Coordinates of C-alpha atoms in Angstrom, one line a residue:
M1 CA 86.8 38.0 78.6
K2 CA 84.0 39.5 77.0
R3 CA 81.3 39.0 80.1
L4 CA 84.9 40.9 81.2
L5 CA 85.4 43.2 78.8
A6 CA 84.3 46.2 80.3
G7 CA 86.7 45.7 83.3
L8 CA 89.7 45.3 81.0
L9 CA 89.0 48.2 79.0
A10 CA 89.9 50.0 82.5
C11 CA 93.5 48.0 83.0
V12 CA 94.9 48.5 79.5
A13 CA 92.9 52.2 78.6
A14 CA 97.0 53.4 78.9
G15 CA 97.7 50.7 76.2
A16 CA 94.7 52.0 74.0
Q17 CA 96.0 55.6 73.0
A18 CA 99.9 53.3 71.8
Q19 CA 98.4 51.9 68.7
P20 CA 96.4 54.2 65.5
L21 CA 93.7 53.5 64.1
P22 CA 93.7 50.8 60.4
S23 CA 93.5 55.3 58.7
Q24 CA 97.1 56.3 60.8
Q25 CA 99.1 53.1 61.2
P26 CA 101.5 51.9 57.7
Q27 CA 100.3 49.1 56.6
R28 CA 102.4 46.4 56.9
Q29 CA 103.2 44.4 53.8
A30 CA 103.1 40.6 53.9
L31 CA 103.3 39.2 50.5
P32 CA 100.8 35.7 49.3
S33 CA 103.8 33.5 49.9
Q34 CA 105.8 34.1 52.7
Q35 CA 102.5 33.0 55.0
P36 CA 102.6 30.0 56.3
Q37 CA 99.8 27.7 55.1
R38 CA 96.7 27.3 57.1
Q39 CA 93.6 24.5 56.4
A40 CA 91.0 26.9 58.3
L41 CA 91.0 29.6 60.7
R42 CA 90.5 28.2 63.3
V43 CA 88.8 31.6 66.1
C44 CA 88.3 31.2 69.8
A45 CA 84.9 32.6 70.6
D46 CA 81.8 32.5 73.3
P47 CA 78.6 30.3 72.4
D48 CA 76.3 32.8 74.2
N49 CA 77.6 36.4 73.7
L50 CA 75.7 38.8 71.5
P51 CA 76.0 40.6 70.5
Y52 CA 79.1 40.0 70.0
S53 CA 80.0 36.2 68.9
R54 CA 77.0 32.7 69.4
A55 CA 77.1 28.9 68.3
D56 CA 74.3 29.7 65.2
G57 CA 76.8 32.5 63.6
S58 CA 74.7 35.7 64.7
G59 CA 76.7 37.4 66.7
F60 CA 78.7 40.7 64.9
E61 CA 82.5 39.2 65.7
N62 CA 81.2 35.7 64.1
R63 CA 80.6 37.8 60.7
I64 CA 83.4 39.9 60.6
A65 CA 85.3 36.2 61.7
Q66 CA 83.6 35.0 58.2
L67 CA 84.3 37.8 56.6
V68 CA 88.1 36.7 57.1
A69 CA 88.0 33.4 56.3
D70 CA 86.6 33.9 53.1
D71 CA 89.2 36.5 52.2
F72 CA 91.7 33.8 53.0
G73 CA 89.9 31.3 51.0
V74 CA 89.7 28.8 54.0
P75 CA 87.1 27.5 56.4
L76 CA 85.5 28.6 59.6
E77 CA 86.8 26.5 62.2
Y78 CA 85.5 27.2 66.2
A79 CA 87.4 26.4 70.0
W80 CA 83.3 27.4 72.3
L81 CA 83.9 28.1 75.5
P82 CA 82.1 30.5 78.0
D83 CA 84.5 34.2 77.7
V84 CA 85.2 34.1 81.1
R85 CA 88.6 33.9 83.2
G86 CA 90.7 31.4 81.8
F87 CA 89.4 32.1 78.4
I88 CA 92.7 32.8 76.6
R89 CA 94.7 29.6 78.5
K90 CA 92.4 27.3 77.8
T91 CA 92.1 28.6 73.7
M92 CA 94.5 29.9 71.9
G93 CA 97.4 28.6 74.9
A94 CA 96.2 24.7 74.6
G95 CA 96.3 25.5 70.6
L96 CA 92.6 25.0 70.4
C97 CA 92.5 27.8 68.1
D98 CA 94.2 31.4 66.8
V99 CA 92.8 34.0 67.0
V100 CA 90.5 36.2 69.1
I101 CA 88.2 38.7 66.8
G102 CA 87.6 40.7 69.8
V103 CA 90.2 42.1 72.5
P104 CA 91.5 45.7 73.7
V105 CA 94.4 47.2 71.6
G106 CA 97.2 46.6 75.1
F107 CA 95.4 43.8 76.1
E108 CA 98.3 41.6 76.8
R109 CA 98.2 37.8 76.9
T110 CA 97.9 38.4 73.3
L111 CA 99.6 40.1 69.6
N112 CA 96.5 42.2 67.9
T113 CA 96.9 43.6 64.9
R114 CA 95.6 47.4 64.3
A115 CA 92.9 48.9 66.2
Y116 CA 89.1 48.1 63.2
Y117 CA 87.2 50.0 66.0
R118 CA 87.1 52.5 69.2
S119 CA 83.8 51.8 70.4
S120 CA 83.1 54.1 74.1
Y121 CA 80.9 54.4 77.3
V122 CA 77.9 55.7 75.9
L123 CA 74.6 56.9 77.4
V124 CA 71.0 55.3 77.1
E125 CA 67.7 56.9 77.9
P126 CA 63.9 57.0 76.4
A127 CA 64.1 58.7 73.5
G128 CA 61.6 62.4 73.5
D129 CA 61.7 65.5 72.3
T130 CA 64.3 67.3 74.9
S131 CA 68.1 67.5 74.2
P132 CA 70.7 64.7 76.1
P133 CA 72.6 66.2 77.9
A134 CA 76.0 67.0 76.6
G135 CA 77.7 66.7 79.8
F136 CA 78.2 65.7 82.9
D137 CA 77.9 68.7 84.5
D138 CA 73.6 68.5 83.4
P139 CA 72.1 69.0 86.7
R140 CA 69.6 66.4 85.5
L141 CA 72.3 63.6 85.8
R142 CA 71.7 64.4 89.7
Q143 CA 67.4 63.5 89.7
W144 CA 67.5 60.8 87.8
R145 CA 67.4 57.2 88.2
I146 CA 70.8 56.0 87.0
G147 CA 71.3 52.3 86.0
V148 CA 75.7 51.6 85.0
Q149 CA 78.3 48.3 84.8
L150 CA 79.9 47.4 87.9
I151 CA 83.5 46.2 86.9
G152 CA 86.3 43.7 88.4
D153 CA 86.5 41.6 90.3
D154 CA 86.0 43.9 93.8
G155 CA 83.0 45.6 91.4
A156 CA 84.1 48.7 91.1
T157 CA 82.1 50.8 88.8
S158 CA 83.2 51.6 85.4
P159 CA 84.8 55.1 83.7
P160 CA 80.8 56.5 83.7
G161 CA 80.5 55.4 87.6
H162 CA 83.6 57.5 88.4
A163 CA 82.2 61.1 86.5
L164 CA 78.7 60.7 87.8
A165 CA 80.1 60.7 91.3
R166 CA 83.5 63.7 90.3
V167 CA 79.9 65.8 90.2
G168 CA 77.9 64.3 92.9
A169 CA 75.5 62.6 90.7
T170 CA 75.2 59.4 93.3
T171 CA 72.0 59.6 95.1
N172 CA 70.7 57.7 92.1
V173 CA 72.7 55.1 90.5
V174 CA 72.5 51.6 90.5
G175 CA 75.0 48.7 90.2
Y176 CA 74.5 46.1 87.9
P177 CA 77.5 43.6 88.6
I178 CA 79.0 41.8 85.2
G179 CA 78.9 38.3 87.5
G180 CA 75.8 35.9 86.7
D181 CA 73.7 34.3 83.8
T182 CA 73.2 37.8 82.0
P183 CA 75.2 40.6 81.3
A184 CA 75.0 43.4 83.4
A185 CA 74.3 45.2 80.2
A186 CA 71.4 43.5 78.7
R187 CA 69.8 43.4 83.2
I188 CA 70.3 47.6 82.8
M189 CA 68.6 47.2 79.3
H190 CA 66.2 45.7 80.4
A191 CA 65.8 48.2 83.8
L192 CA 66.3 50.6 81.3
D193 CA 63.2 49.5 78.9
R194 CA 60.6 48.7 81.6
G195 CA 60.9 52.3 83.3
E196 CA 62.7 51.1 86.4
L197 CA 65.8 53.3 85.0
D198 CA 65.7 56.9 83.6
A199 CA 68.9 56.9 82.0
A200 CA 72.1 54.6 82.1
F201 CA 76.2 54.2 81.2
V202 CA 76.7 50.8 79.2
W203 CA 79.3 50.1 77.0
G204 CA 78.9 51.0 73.5
P205 CA 78.9 47.7 71.4
Q206 CA 76.6 45.9 74.2
A207 CA 74.1 49.5 73.9
G208 CA 73.1 50.1 70.7
Y209 CA 72.7 46.1 70.5
Y210 CA 70.1 45.9 73.2
A211 CA 68.7 49.7 72.4
A212 CA 67.3 48.5 69.3
Q213 CA 66.1 45.1 70.8
A214 CA 64.1 47.2 73.8
K215 CA 59.9 47.6 73.3
R216 CA 60.6 51.0 73.6
P217 CA 62.3 53.8 72.0
L218 CA 65.7 54.4 73.5
A219 CA 68.4 56.9 72.4
V220 CA 71.8 56.0 72.3
H221 CA 74.3 59.3 72.6
Y222 CA 78.2 60.1 73.6
V223 CA 78.8 61.8 76.5
P224 CA 82.4 63.0 77.1
P225 CA 84.3 62.9 80.1
P226 CA 84.1 65.5 82.8
P227 CA 87.3 68.1 82.6
S228 CA 89.1 66.1 86.2
L229 CA 88.9 63.1 84.4
L230 CA 89.8 63.8 80.8
H231 CA 93.3 61.2 81.9
Q232 CA 90.3 58.6 82.2
S233 CA 89.0 57.2 78.9
F234 CA 85.7 56.1 78.2
S235 CA 86.6 54.8 74.7
F236 CA 88.3 51.6 73.4
P237 CA 89.9 50.2 70.5
I238 CA 89.5 47.0 70.0
A239 CA 91.9 45.1 68.2
M240 CA 92.2 41.2 67.0
G241 CA 94.4 38.8 69.5
V242 CA 96.5 36.1 67.9
R243 CA 98.7 33.3 69.9
R244 CA 101.9 35.3 70.6
G245 CA 105.2 34.7 68.6
D246 CA 102.6 34.6 66.1
Q247 CA 102.9 37.5 63.9
A248 CA 102.9 36.0 60.5
L249 CA 99.5 36.0 61.1
R250 CA 98.4 39.1 62.8
D251 CA 100.2 41.0 59.7
R252 CA 97.9 39.4 57.5
L253 CA 95.3 40.0 59.4
D254 CA 96.6 43.7 59.7
D255 CA 96.7 43.4 55.9
F256 CA 93.2 42.0 56.0
I257 CA 91.7 45.2 58.1
A258 CA 93.1 47.9 56.0
R259 CA 92.2 46.2 52.5
R260 CA 88.2 46.0 54.3
H261 CA 87.7 48.4 56.7
A262 CA 84.4 49.6 54.8
D263 CA 83.0 46.3 54.7
I264 CA 83.5 45.8 58.4
A265 CA 82.1 48.9 59.5
R266 CA 78.8 47.7 57.6
I267 CA 78.9 45.0 59.3
L268 CA 78.8 46.7 62.3
D269 CA 76.8 49.3 61.5
G270 CA 74.0 46.4 60.8
Y271 CA 74.3 45.7 64.8
G272 CA 74.7 49.4 65.7
V273 CA 78.1 49.6 67.5
P274 CA 78.3 53.1 68.3
R275 CA 81.6 54.3 66.9
V276 CA 83.7 57.4 68.4
E277 CA 87.5 58.6 66.0
D278 CA 90.9 58.3 68.4
P279 CA 91.4 61.5 70.5
A280 CA 94.6 61.5 69.1
S281 CA 93.6 61.9 65.4

């Protein structure tokens, strides 16, 4: 699913606006005596999909999952499966696990918690002395070789790609399909690192992670969508998803997110995950 996350985010943009961030949503109260006795926190995850998850526990969602398990006082267990089409059906749907640590708030296949962070597509470019573009009307965007993620079965462009097309910056845009053994974000960032691109628009968590690993210094910036595309969000809230109908676990995770939000933020900071404010706040 996170290998397809950019496409999912575009599909659930409308639903993503409906659920506020932790500071805005009233906290649900759930007494410990009302919670079912769970023997373990069973997490559905991809075994090789950094920066989110990996079988060795090195992803930021692994770290958050461990934080949840420790908070609940239960061991952490995983159902590993590559995060592609059918992921929820073959893991949670088959009864192998109970929670996915990162789903868009509006994702329809799971019952979702409140958002625990909100990130955005961001511009990545070589670090330098010049100021970054403040908007899509910056003439440099028409001159630069810019990488963008291509999403969906038909290889449609991501929201920043639509914005570039809207302002006529299409001549030097290079699209990278999300399919393949290597994530599109990794291929884009490696091309930027090698000097094959001048800049790139990449989904935030991936941009921050790969930029930190680049050999050349790279800077990450948020560039707001042009006024003509204000209806098309660049930023999306991310929640945890449980099996539909498992309200008790959802409520318990909501309580965890409210109580441990600062600890979650420290984990995200450690992975360079850029966050933006909810535009409704």
